[in-house]
Structure formats: structure tokens, C-alpha cells
Amino acid sequence: MSRVSTAGKPKLKAALRGVLTDVVIRQAKPAEKPYKLSDGGGMFLLINPYGSKYWRPKYRIEEVEKLLSRGVTLKSA
């Protein structure tokens, strides 16, 4: 998470602490590399360099960590 600059972005700072709101999601902009905004409960939003946003839950089955892709957040028209 150190790749994401939060200077002057208090709402983005809140998201990095685990408070993921609609405003924070809309303000998340693409960076050079993919980065994650976590809700603190195993679910995170992956923001890719080309602008797509994917919900990804992290879970464990028999001590093996797995990831799912739960959907895409689309840009409004």
C-alpha cells in the first residue's frame, strides 16, 4: 500500500484504514501498478492501471489461502 499517495486525500486515508465507502471507491484512481483498498474483513477492491475495479474476497480452505473475483465496478456513463 505504500505505492499509493494519500497526501491531501483524507477519504483515501480512511479507506486504507478499513473504512471503504462509496465516495472512497469513486475517488480511487488508477496508478502505475495495481493496488488494493481493503475493508478489513477479507474483502478488498483491486484497482488496475487501466481503470477497472474488481471486488476480491480472500478466504481459506484447509489452511490454503484462495482469492475470488466477485465482480467489476463499472464506470458510470
PDB file of N, CA and C in Angstrom:
ATOM      1  N   MET A   1       0.801  -1.194   0.000  1.00  0.00           N
ATOM      2  CA  MET A   1       0.000   0.000   0.000  1.00  0.00           C
ATOM      3  C   MET A   1       0.845   1.260   0.000  1.00  0.00           C
ATOM      4  N   SER A   2       2.121   1.146   0.200  1.00  0.00           N
ATOM      5  CA  SER A   2       2.949   2.333   0.251  1.00  0.00           C
ATOM      6  C   SER A   2       3.083   3.013  -1.110  1.00  0.00           C
ATOM      7  N   ARG A   3       2.644   2.334  -2.196  1.00  0.00           N
ATOM      8  CA  ARG A   3       2.719   2.924  -3.532  1.00  0.00           C
ATOM      9  C   ARG A   3       1.664   4.001  -3.757  1.00  0.00           C
ATOM     10  N   VAL A   4       0.609   3.999  -2.938  1.00  0.00           N
ATOM     11  CA  VAL A   4      -0.498   4.925  -3.124  1.00  0.00           C
ATOM     12  C   VAL A   4      -0.242   6.182  -2.310  1.00  0.00           C
ATOM     13  N   SER A   5      -0.232   7.329  -2.976  1.00  0.00           N
ATOM     14  CA  SER A   5      -0.042   8.598  -2.286  1.00  0.00           C
ATOM     15  C   SER A   5      -1.370   9.052  -1.691  1.00  0.00           C
ATOM     16  N   THR A   6      -1.389   9.316  -0.375  1.00  0.00           N
ATOM     17  CA  THR A   6      -2.600   9.777   0.291  1.00  0.00           C
ATOM     18  C   THR A   6      -2.493  11.238   0.695  1.00  0.00           C
ATOM     19  N   ALA A   7      -1.469  11.939   0.228  1.00  0.00           N
ATOM     20  CA  ALA A   7      -1.279  13.346   0.575  1.00  0.00           C
ATOM     21  C   ALA A   7      -2.482  14.164   0.111  1.00  0.00           C
ATOM     22  N   GLY A   8      -3.131  14.843   1.051  1.00  0.00           N
ATOM     23  CA  GLY A   8      -4.275  15.674   0.717  1.00  0.00           C
ATOM     24  C   GLY A   8      -5.533  14.899   0.367  1.00  0.00           C
ATOM     25  N   LYS A   9      -5.571  13.607   0.699  1.00  0.00           N
ATOM     26  CA  LYS A   9      -6.729  12.772   0.376  1.00  0.00           C
ATOM     27  C   LYS A   9      -7.223  12.078   1.651  1.00  0.00           C
ATOM     28  N   PRO A  10      -7.911  12.801   2.538  1.00  0.00           N
ATOM     29  CA  PRO A  10      -8.324  12.189   3.803  1.00  0.00           C
ATOM     30  C   PRO A  10      -9.271  11.009   3.617  1.00  0.00           C
ATOM     31  N   LYS A  11     -10.127  11.036   2.576  1.00  0.00           N
ATOM     32  CA  LYS A  11     -11.058   9.923   2.374  1.00  0.00           C
ATOM     33  C   LYS A  11     -10.319   8.675   1.919  1.00  0.00           C
ATOM     34  N   LEU A  12      -9.261   8.828   1.123  1.00  0.00           N
ATOM     35  CA  LEU A  12      -8.468   7.681   0.716  1.00  0.00           C
ATOM     36  C   LEU A  12      -7.708   7.127   1.916  1.00  0.00           C
ATOM     37  N   LYS A  13      -7.243   8.003   2.807  1.00  0.00           N
ATOM     38  CA  LYS A  13      -6.584   7.539   4.028  1.00  0.00           C
ATOM     39  C   LYS A  13      -7.538   6.692   4.855  1.00  0.00           C
ATOM     40  N   ALA A  14      -8.826   7.090   4.923  1.00  0.00           N
ATOM     41  CA  ALA A  14      -9.816   6.316   5.662  1.00  0.00           C
ATOM     42  C   ALA A  14      -9.970   4.931   5.063  1.00  0.00           C
ATOM     43  N   ALA A  15      -9.958   4.820   3.741  1.00  0.00           N
ATOM     44  CA  ALA A  15     -10.098   3.523   3.078  1.00  0.00           C
ATOM     45  C   ALA A  15      -8.919   2.627   3.400  1.00  0.00           C
ATOM     46  N   LEU A  16      -7.743   3.191   3.479  1.00  0.00           N
ATOM     47  CA  LEU A  16      -6.564   2.388   3.784  1.00  0.00           C
ATOM     48  C   LEU A  16      -6.606   1.871   5.217  1.00  0.00           C
ATOM     49  N   ARG A  17      -7.433   2.498   6.076  1.00  0.00           N
ATOM     50  CA  ARG A  17      -7.608   2.026   7.451  1.00  0.00           C
ATOM     51  C   ARG A  17      -8.742   1.012   7.555  1.00  0.00           C
ATOM     52  N   GLY A  18      -9.491   0.757   6.473  1.00  0.00           N
ATOM     53  CA  GLY A  18     -10.541  -0.246   6.505  1.00  0.00           C
ATOM     54  C   GLY A  18     -11.944   0.298   6.395  1.00  0.00           C
ATOM     55  N   VAL A  19     -12.136   1.612   6.200  1.00  0.00           N
ATOM     56  CA  VAL A  19     -13.453   2.193   6.041  1.00  0.00           C
ATOM     57  C   VAL A  19     -13.655   2.444   4.552  1.00  0.00           C
ATOM     58  N   LEU A  20     -14.321   1.505   3.886  1.00  0.00           N
ATOM     59  CA  LEU A  20     -14.480   1.583   2.437  1.00  0.00           C
ATOM     60  C   LEU A  20     -15.896   2.079   2.126  1.00  0.00           C
ATOM     61  N   THR A  21     -16.009   3.314   1.656  1.00  0.00           N
ATOM     62  CA  THR A  21     -17.308   3.912   1.361  1.00  0.00           C
ATOM     63  C   THR A  21     -17.451   4.124  -0.141  1.00  0.00           C
ATOM     64  N   ASP A  22     -18.663   4.453  -0.570  1.00  0.00           N
ATOM     65  CA  ASP A  22     -18.932   4.716  -1.971  1.00  0.00           C
ATOM     66  C   ASP A  22     -18.063   5.864  -2.488  1.00  0.00           C
ATOM     67  N   VAL A  23     -17.904   6.908  -1.686  1.00  0.00           N
ATOM     68  CA  VAL A  23     -17.103   8.070  -2.088  1.00  0.00           C
ATOM     69  C   VAL A  23     -15.645   7.677  -2.290  1.00  0.00           C
ATOM     70  N   VAL A  24     -15.118   6.878  -1.380  1.00  0.00           N
ATOM     71  CA  VAL A  24     -13.723   6.435  -1.481  1.00  0.00           C
ATOM     72  C   VAL A  24     -13.517   5.594  -2.733  1.00  0.00           C
ATOM     73  N   ILE A  25     -14.476   4.712  -3.023  1.00  0.00           N
ATOM     74  CA  ILE A  25     -14.369   3.851  -4.209  1.00  0.00           C
ATOM     75  C   ILE A  25     -14.388   4.686  -5.482  1.00  0.00           C
ATOM     76  N   ARG A  26     -15.277   5.665  -5.541  1.00  0.00           N
ATOM     77  CA  ARG A  26     -15.364   6.525  -6.728  1.00  0.00           C
ATOM     78  C   ARG A  26     -14.113   7.384  -6.911  1.00  0.00           C
ATOM     79  N   GLN A  27     -13.483   7.789  -5.799  1.00  0.00           N
ATOM     80  CA  GLN A  27     -12.294   8.636  -5.884  1.00  0.00           C
ATOM     81  C   GLN A  27     -11.013   7.850  -6.163  1.00  0.00           C
ATOM     82  N   ALA A  28     -11.052   6.540  -6.058  1.00  0.00           N
ATOM     83  CA  ALA A  28      -9.860   5.721  -6.299  1.00  0.00           C
ATOM     84  C   ALA A  28      -9.505   5.776  -7.783  1.00  0.00           C
ATOM     85  N   LYS A  29      -8.352   6.282  -8.082  1.00  0.00           N
ATOM     86  CA  LYS A  29      -7.894   6.447  -9.459  1.00  0.00           C
ATOM     87  C   LYS A  29      -6.809   5.425  -9.790  1.00  0.00           C
ATOM     88  N   PRO A  30      -6.686   5.059 -11.069  1.00  0.00           N
ATOM     89  CA  PRO A  30      -5.634   4.115 -11.468  1.00  0.00           C
ATOM     90  C   PRO A  30      -4.237   4.667 -11.173  1.00  0.00           C
ATOM     91  N   ALA A  31      -3.321   3.774 -10.854  1.00  0.00           N
ATOM     92  CA  ALA A  31      -1.920   4.126 -10.633  1.00  0.00           C
ATOM     93  C   ALA A  31      -1.077   3.309 -11.616  1.00  0.00           C
ATOM     94  N   GLU A  32       0.242   3.470 -11.538  1.00  0.00           N
ATOM     95  CA  GLU A  32       1.124   2.732 -12.442  1.00  0.00           C
ATOM     96  C   GLU A  32       1.020   1.224 -12.244  1.00  0.00           C
ATOM     97  N   LYS A  33       0.809   0.805 -11.002  1.00  0.00           N
ATOM     98  CA  LYS A  33       0.689  -0.612 -10.674  1.00  0.00           C
ATOM     99  C   LYS A  33      -0.648  -0.840  -9.979  1.00  0.00           C
ATOM    100  N   PRO A  34      -1.189  -2.056 -10.051  1.00  0.00           N
ATOM    101  CA  PRO A  34      -2.434  -2.349  -9.335  1.00  0.00           C
ATOM    102  C   PRO A  34      -2.246  -2.150  -7.834  1.00  0.00           C
ATOM    103  N   TYR A  35      -3.309  -1.698  -7.154  1.00  0.00           N
ATOM    104  CA  TYR A  35      -3.266  -1.570  -5.699  1.00  0.00           C
ATOM    105  C   TYR A  35      -4.609  -1.975  -5.118  1.00  0.00           C
ATOM    106  N   LYS A  36      -4.630  -2.218  -3.794  1.00  0.00           N
ATOM    107  CA  LYS A  36      -5.815  -2.723  -3.116  1.00  0.00           C
ATOM    108  C   LYS A  36      -6.324  -1.710  -2.102  1.00  0.00           C
ATOM    109  N   LEU A  37      -7.659  -1.629  -1.996  1.00  0.00           N
ATOM    110  CA  LEU A  37      -8.318  -0.911  -0.917  1.00  0.00           C
ATOM    111  C   LEU A  37      -9.087  -1.966  -0.134  1.00  0.00           C
ATOM    112  N   SER A  38      -8.750  -2.162   1.130  1.00  0.00           N
ATOM    113  CA  SER A  38      -9.315  -3.237   1.927  1.00  0.00           C
ATOM    114  C   SER A  38     -10.433  -2.735   2.826  1.00  0.00           C
ATOM    115  N   ASP A  39     -11.425  -3.609   3.082  1.00  0.00           N
ATOM    116  CA  ASP A  39     -12.480  -3.288   4.034  1.00  0.00           C
ATOM    117  C   ASP A  39     -12.156  -3.852   5.418  1.00  0.00           C
ATOM    118  N   GLY A  40     -11.066  -4.577   5.531  1.00  0.00           N
ATOM    119  CA  GLY A  40     -10.641  -5.115   6.812  1.00  0.00           C
ATOM    120  C   GLY A  40     -11.268  -6.448   7.165  1.00  0.00           C
ATOM    121  N   GLY A  41     -12.175  -6.964   6.346  1.00  0.00           N
ATOM    122  CA  GLY A  41     -12.839  -8.216   6.655  1.00  0.00           C
ATOM    123  C   GLY A  41     -12.555  -9.312   5.645  1.00  0.00           C
ATOM    124  N   GLY A  42     -11.487  -9.193   4.885  1.00  0.00           N
ATOM    125  CA  GLY A  42     -11.150 -10.195   3.888  1.00  0.00           C
ATOM    126  C   GLY A  42     -11.527  -9.798   2.475  1.00  0.00           C
ATOM    127  N   MET A  43     -12.387  -8.786   2.334  1.00  0.00           N
ATOM    128  CA  MET A  43     -12.794  -8.313   1.014  1.00  0.00           C
ATOM    129  C   MET A  43     -11.968  -7.074   0.679  1.00  0.00           C
ATOM    130  N   PHE A  44     -11.512  -6.988  -0.583  1.00  0.00           N
ATOM    131  CA  PHE A  44     -10.796  -5.791  -0.994  1.00  0.00           C
ATOM    132  C   PHE A  44     -11.172  -5.436  -2.417  1.00  0.00           C
ATOM    133  N   LEU A  45     -10.929  -4.179  -2.772  1.00  0.00           N
ATOM    134  CA  LEU A  45     -11.171  -3.682  -4.114  1.00  0.00           C
ATOM    135  C   LEU A  45      -9.822  -3.533  -4.784  1.00  0.00           C
ATOM    136  N   LEU A  46      -9.642  -4.219  -5.921  1.00  0.00           N
ATOM    137  CA  LEU A  46      -8.398  -4.155  -6.674  1.00  0.00           C
ATOM    138  C   LEU A  46      -8.563  -3.126  -7.784  1.00  0.00           C
ATOM    139  N   ILE A  47      -7.725  -2.091  -7.787  1.00  0.00           N
ATOM    140  CA  ILE A  47      -7.770  -1.051  -8.816  1.00  0.00           C
ATOM    141  C   ILE A  47      -6.601  -1.289  -9.761  1.00  0.00           C
ATOM    142  N   ASN A  48      -6.908  -1.550 -11.027  1.00  0.00           N
ATOM    143  CA  ASN A  48      -5.894  -1.840 -12.032  1.00  0.00           C
ATOM    144  C   ASN A  48      -5.441  -0.567 -12.757  1.00  0.00           C
ATOM    145  N   PRO A  49      -4.248  -0.588 -13.371  1.00  0.00           N
ATOM    146  CA  PRO A  49      -3.700   0.601 -14.042  1.00  0.00           C
ATOM    147  C   PRO A  49      -4.584   1.130 -15.172  1.00  0.00           C
ATOM    148  N   TYR A  50      -5.357   0.285 -15.810  1.00  0.00           N
ATOM    149  CA  TYR A  50      -6.182   0.719 -16.923  1.00  0.00           C
ATOM    150  C   TYR A  50      -7.586   1.136 -16.478  1.00  0.00           C
ATOM    151  N   GLY A  51      -7.855   1.164 -15.151  1.00  0.00           N
ATOM    152  CA  GLY A  51      -9.082   1.743 -14.623  1.00  0.00           C
ATOM    153  C   GLY A  51     -10.138   0.789 -14.122  1.00  0.00           C
ATOM    154  N   SER A  52     -10.025  -0.512 -14.366  1.00  0.00           N
ATOM    155  CA  SER A  52     -11.048  -1.434 -13.883  1.00  0.00           C
ATOM    156  C   SER A  52     -10.890  -1.643 -12.376  1.00  0.00           C
ATOM    157  N   LYS A  53     -12.014  -1.941 -11.733  1.00  0.00           N
ATOM    158  CA  LYS A  53     -12.045  -2.166 -10.285  1.00  0.00           C
ATOM    159  C   LYS A  53     -12.734  -3.501 -10.033  1.00  0.00           C
ATOM    160  N   TYR A  54     -12.046  -4.397  -9.341  1.00  0.00           N
ATOM    161  CA  TYR A  54     -12.568  -5.743  -9.070  1.00  0.00           C
ATOM    162  C   TYR A  54     -12.709  -5.962  -7.571  1.00  0.00           C
ATOM    163  N   TRP A  55     -13.861  -6.486  -7.146  1.00  0.00           N
ATOM    164  CA  TRP A  55     -14.038  -6.927  -5.768  1.00  0.00           C
ATOM    165  C   TRP A  55     -13.426  -8.312  -5.645  1.00  0.00           C
ATOM    166  N   ARG A  56     -12.526  -8.491  -4.669  1.00  0.00           N
ATOM    167  CA  ARG A  56     -11.832  -9.768  -4.486  1.00  0.00           C
ATOM    168  C   ARG A  56     -11.913 -10.196  -3.017  1.00  0.00           C
ATOM    169  N   PRO A  57     -12.674 -11.236  -2.695  1.00  0.00           N
ATOM    170  CA  PRO A  57     -12.644 -11.757  -1.319  1.00  0.00           C
ATOM    171  C   PRO A  57     -11.497 -12.752  -1.158  1.00  0.00           C
ATOM    172  N   LYS A  58     -10.875 -12.693   0.004  1.00  0.00           N
ATOM    173  CA  LYS A  58      -9.798 -13.617   0.346  1.00  0.00           C
ATOM    174  C   LYS A  58     -10.347 -14.585   1.396  1.00  0.00           C
ATOM    175  N   TYR A  59     -10.135 -15.884   1.228  1.00  0.00           N
ATOM    176  CA  TYR A  59     -10.638 -16.869   2.170  1.00  0.00           C
ATOM    177  C   TYR A  59      -9.668 -18.046   2.260  1.00  0.00           C
ATOM    178  N   ARG A  60      -9.910 -18.914   3.239  1.00  0.00           N
ATOM    179  CA  ARG A  60      -9.051 -20.086   3.439  1.00  0.00           C
ATOM    180  C   ARG A  60      -9.892 -21.358   3.454  1.00  0.00           C
ATOM    181  N   ILE A  61      -9.368 -22.384   2.795  1.00  0.00           N
ATOM    182  CA  ILE A  61      -9.937 -23.726   2.855  1.00  0.00           C
ATOM    183  C   ILE A  61      -8.795 -24.659   3.205  1.00  0.00           C
ATOM    184  N   GLU A  62      -8.934 -25.336   4.335  1.00  0.00           N
ATOM    185  CA  GLU A  62      -7.893 -26.248   4.815  1.00  0.00           C
ATOM    186  C   GLU A  62      -6.518 -25.583   4.820  1.00  0.00           C
ATOM    187  N   GLU A  63      -6.452 -24.396   5.408  1.00  0.00           N
ATOM    188  CA  GLU A  63      -5.207 -23.631   5.583  1.00  0.00           C
ATOM    189  C   GLU A  63      -4.583 -23.137   4.281  1.00  0.00           C
ATOM    190  N   VAL A  64      -5.298 -23.209   3.157  1.00  0.00           N
ATOM    191  CA  VAL A  64      -4.790 -22.714   1.883  1.00  0.00           C
ATOM    192  C   VAL A  64      -5.552 -21.445   1.527  1.00  0.00           C
ATOM    193  N   GLU A  65      -4.820 -20.340   1.340  1.00  0.00           N
ATOM    194  CA  GLU A  65      -5.454 -19.061   1.010  1.00  0.00           C
ATOM    195  C   GLU A  65      -5.887 -19.036  -0.452  1.00  0.00           C
ATOM    196  N   LYS A  66      -7.111 -18.579  -0.685  1.00  0.00           N
ATOM    197  CA  LYS A  66      -7.676 -18.505  -2.029  1.00  0.00           C
ATOM    198  C   LYS A  66      -8.205 -17.099  -2.287  1.00  0.00           C
ATOM    199  N   LEU A  67      -8.356 -16.744  -3.564  1.00  0.00           N
ATOM    200  CA  LEU A  67      -8.950 -15.468  -3.967  1.00  0.00           C
ATOM    201  C   LEU A  67     -10.040 -15.721  -4.996  1.00  0.00           C
ATOM    202  N   LEU A  68     -11.110 -14.957  -4.911  1.00  0.00           N
ATOM    203  CA  LEU A  68     -12.167 -14.983  -5.909  1.00  0.00           C
ATOM    204  C   LEU A  68     -12.299 -13.598  -6.514  1.00  0.00           C
ATOM    205  N   SER A  69     -12.859 -13.523  -7.697  1.00  0.00           N
ATOM    206  CA  SER A  69     -13.219 -12.240  -8.281  1.00  0.00           C
ATOM    207  C   SER A  69     -14.732 -12.163  -8.238  1.00  0.00           C
ATOM    208  N   ARG A  70     -15.289 -11.217  -7.473  1.00  0.00           N
ATOM    209  CA  ARG A  70     -16.716 -11.141  -7.245  1.00  0.00           C
ATOM    210  C   ARG A  70     -17.438 -10.198  -8.198  1.00  0.00           C
ATOM    211  N   GLY A  71     -16.744  -9.484  -9.034  1.00  0.00           N
ATOM    212  CA  GLY A  71     -17.421  -8.616  -9.982  1.00  0.00           C
ATOM    213  C   GLY A  71     -16.619  -7.373 -10.292  1.00  0.00           C
ATOM    214  N   VAL A  72     -17.088  -6.661 -11.271  1.00  0.00           N
ATOM    215  CA  VAL A  72     -16.401  -5.466 -11.744  1.00  0.00           C
ATOM    216  C   VAL A  72     -17.232  -4.259 -11.376  1.00  0.00           C
ATOM    217  N   THR A  73     -16.589  -3.203 -10.895  1.00  0.00           N
ATOM    218  CA  THR A  73     -17.249  -1.940 -10.659  1.00  0.00           C
ATOM    219  C   THR A  73     -17.133  -1.153 -11.939  1.00  0.00           C
ATOM    220  N   LEU A  74     -18.247  -0.852 -12.575  1.00  0.00           N
ATOM    221  CA  LEU A  74     -18.233  -0.165 -13.867  1.00  0.00           C
ATOM    222  C   LEU A  74     -18.246   1.351 -13.684  1.00  0.00           C
ATOM    223  N   LYS A  75     -17.652   2.035 -14.628  1.00  0.00           N
ATOM    224  CA  LYS A  75     -17.695   3.494 -14.640  1.00  0.00           C
ATOM    225  C   LYS A  75     -19.085   3.930 -15.083  1.00  0.00           C
ATOM    226  N   SER A  76     -19.608   4.979 -14.450  1.00  0.00           N
ATOM    227  CA  SER A  76     -20.933   5.472 -14.855  1.00  0.00           C
ATOM    228  C   SER A  76     -20.846   6.189 -16.184  1.00  0.00           C
ATOM    229  N   ALA A  77     -21.889   6.059 -16.984  1.00  0.00           N
ATOM    230  CA  ALA A  77     -21.906   6.647 -18.337  1.00  0.00           C
ATOM    231  C   ALA A  77     -22.247   8.115 -18.297  1.00  0.00           C
TER     232      ALA A  77
END
